[in-house]
Each structure stands twice: as C-alpha cells, then as structure tokens.
Amino acid sequence: MVDNPEISIKIEQRFSEESQYRAVVENHETLICYLASHGERLDEYVDSSLFYKYPDAYRSVFSKKYGSLEIPSAGIHFTWDLIQKIKDKGGLISFITLHVASTEMLSTEKYKQNV
C-alpha cells in the first residue's frame, strides 16, 4: 500500500508466478520519487547505499529512462568519446531501452537454488 493520495495503483491481474502482478500506475514520477525516498535498492553484488551516493555510476551513456531493477552493466564501459570513435570508423550505433524486471531476478534466484 502506498500512503500517498497522488499515486494510484490498480492491480489488473495476478500471474501464477510468485509475486507477479500486472498493474496500472497513474503519476509515475510521483511513484518513483516515493519509492526512492521510502525503499531501498537490493543488490546482491554491490552495496545498495552506493546507488544513492553515486547514481551516475549505475548509469551508462545509453540510459535515458529510470526504471530498471539492475545495473546496466552491458553498456557501462561505453563513453560518448568511444561512441564517437566507433561512428568515425563507420560503425552504427542504435539505442534501445532495456529494463531488467523482477522476473529475471526471481528466475536467477530459482536457478541458484536448483544448482
């Protein structure tokens, strides 16, 4: 339950998988601010307090939208300078939005338990 009258969350569907729902959220920005101030990021590899102290360290040059549950490690080695060098040599650069959701984290945890 979110104790904020500016946020509306309606559960539309519960899936058979553990803890998975489809919800409609109104006023996304307010919800993101609320979660950032009331919750804590869980990360099994990195101290989660670093996410709040150094948020840019958790973003790649590709990130434009907030929302992934995971560090964008696949693109973290790229800089704007490197991208320009790739373009200068004839390389093509495409941008996509990729969010890792709780389903990925749940399936990884189940895999670890079965090994």
Tab-separated table of C-alpha atoms in Angstrom:
chain	number	residue	atom	x	y	z
A	1	MET	CA	0.000	0.000	0.000
A	2	VAL	CA	1.272	3.431	-0.907
A	3	ASP	CA	0.334	6.130	1.587
A	4	ASN	CA	0.161	8.977	-0.919
A	5	PRO	CA	-3.118	10.315	-2.348
A	6	GLU	CA	-1.321	11.488	-5.515
A	7	ILE	CA	-0.452	7.910	-6.505
A	8	SER	CA	-2.996	5.481	-7.925
A	9	ILE	CA	-2.078	1.823	-8.453
A	10	LYS	CA	-4.689	-0.594	-9.753
A	11	ILE	CA	-3.894	-4.326	-9.819
A	12	GLU	CA	-5.367	-5.699	-13.046
A	13	GLN	CA	-4.057	-9.248	-12.993
A	14	ARG	CA	-2.182	-11.650	-10.746
A	15	PHE	CA	0.014	-14.173	-12.520
A	16	SER	CA	0.618	-17.731	-11.394
A	17	GLU	CA	4.317	-16.997	-10.883
A	18	GLU	CA	5.417	-15.941	-7.436
A	19	SER	CA	4.786	-12.270	-6.596
A	20	GLN	CA	3.967	-11.121	-10.124
A	21	TYR	CA	1.157	-8.742	-10.979
A	22	ARG	CA	0.088	-6.508	-13.831
A	23	ALA	CA	-0.730	-3.054	-12.523
A	24	VAL	CA	-1.747	0.297	-13.924
A	25	VAL	CA	0.059	3.193	-12.272
A	26	GLU	CA	-1.013	6.799	-12.585
A	27	ASN	CA	1.503	9.560	-11.920
A	28	HIS	CA	4.679	7.528	-12.471
A	29	GLU	CA	7.073	10.321	-11.497
A	30	THR	CA	5.454	10.725	-8.079
A	31	LEU	CA	5.645	6.966	-7.533
A	32	ILE	CA	9.337	6.872	-8.468
A	33	CYS	CA	10.100	9.697	-6.015
A	34	TYR	CA	8.063	7.965	-3.313
A	35	LEU	CA	9.865	4.647	-3.799
A	36	ALA	CA	13.276	6.323	-3.852
A	37	SER	CA	12.587	8.025	-0.530
A	38	HIS	CA	10.868	5.081	1.215
A	39	GLY	CA	12.537	1.996	-0.192
A	40	GLU	CA	15.985	0.577	-0.613
A	41	ARG	CA	17.514	-0.932	-3.699
A	42	LEU	CA	18.509	-4.566	-3.234
A	43	ASP	CA	21.636	-5.690	-5.000
A	44	GLU	CA	23.483	-8.895	-4.250
A	45	TYR	CA	26.791	-7.714	-5.719
A	46	VAL	CA	27.095	-4.047	-4.740
A	47	ASP	CA	26.353	-2.195	-1.510
A	48	SER	CA	22.977	-0.593	-2.282
A	49	SER	CA	23.910	2.638	-0.485
A	50	LEU	CA	26.355	3.335	-3.332
A	51	PHE	CA	23.396	3.557	-5.724
A	52	TYR	CA	22.143	6.604	-3.836
A	53	LYS	CA	25.570	8.189	-3.211
A	54	TYR	CA	26.797	7.761	-6.804
A	55	PRO	CA	23.747	7.300	-9.059
A	56	ASP	CA	25.714	8.158	-12.212
A	57	ALA	CA	27.953	5.147	-11.583
A	58	TYR	CA	24.860	2.985	-12.110
A	59	ARG	CA	24.005	4.539	-15.460
A	60	SER	CA	25.524	4.095	-18.858
A	61	VAL	CA	25.609	6.726	-21.600
A	62	PHE	CA	22.648	4.867	-23.094
A	63	SER	CA	20.312	5.322	-20.125
A	64	LYS	CA	17.589	7.886	-20.560
A	65	LYS	CA	14.768	6.399	-18.514
A	66	TYR	CA	14.599	5.410	-14.869
A	67	GLY	CA	13.167	2.039	-14.027
A	68	SER	CA	15.428	-0.973	-14.421
A	69	LEU	CA	15.980	-3.205	-11.413
A	70	GLU	CA	19.537	-3.950	-12.460
A	71	ILE	CA	22.718	-2.044	-13.176
A	72	PRO	CA	23.119	-1.557	-16.949
A	73	SER	CA	26.441	-3.392	-16.899
A	74	ALA	CA	26.411	-4.348	-20.587
A	75	GLY	CA	26.911	-0.729	-21.602
A	76	ILE	CA	28.799	0.635	-18.624
A	77	HIS	CA	32.143	0.516	-20.462
A	78	PHE	CA	30.970	2.862	-23.216
A	79	THR	CA	31.633	6.603	-23.109
A	80	TRP	CA	30.474	9.304	-25.511
A	81	ASP	CA	34.080	9.566	-26.719
A	82	LEU	CA	34.211	5.842	-27.512
A	83	ILE	CA	30.854	6.002	-29.303
A	84	GLN	CA	32.152	8.863	-31.450
A	85	LYS	CA	35.280	6.844	-32.335
A	86	ILE	CA	33.057	3.929	-33.395
A	87	LYS	CA	30.977	6.272	-35.564
A	88	ASP	CA	34.130	7.817	-37.063
A	89	LYS	CA	35.217	4.347	-38.193
A	90	GLY	CA	31.841	3.731	-39.866
A	91	GLY	CA	30.158	1.874	-37.022
A	92	LEU	CA	26.433	2.208	-36.465
A	93	ILE	CA	25.037	2.953	-33.024
A	94	SER	CA	21.450	2.153	-32.048
A	95	PHE	CA	19.769	2.985	-28.766
A	96	ILE	CA	17.206	0.777	-27.040
A	97	THR	CA	15.509	0.812	-23.666
A	98	LEU	CA	16.086	-2.395	-21.740
A	99	HIS	CA	14.643	-2.896	-18.293
A	100	VAL	CA	15.502	-5.945	-16.226
A	101	ALA	CA	12.418	-6.796	-14.223
A	102	SER	CA	11.754	-8.821	-11.099
A	103	THR	CA	11.051	-11.880	-13.253
A	104	GLU	CA	14.735	-12.026	-14.182
A	105	MET	CA	15.785	-11.702	-10.560
A	106	LEU	CA	13.313	-14.381	-9.457
A	107	SER	CA	14.366	-16.837	-12.164
A	108	THR	CA	18.047	-16.284	-11.327
A	109	GLU	CA	17.357	-16.977	-7.656
A	110	LYS	CA	15.409	-20.173	-8.503
A	111	TYR	CA	18.283	-21.293	-10.742
A	112	LYS	CA	20.790	-20.790	-7.900
A	113	GLN	CA	18.626	-22.862	-5.553
A	114	ASN	CA	18.448	-25.754	-8.038
A	115	VAL	CA	22.207	-25.947	-8.654
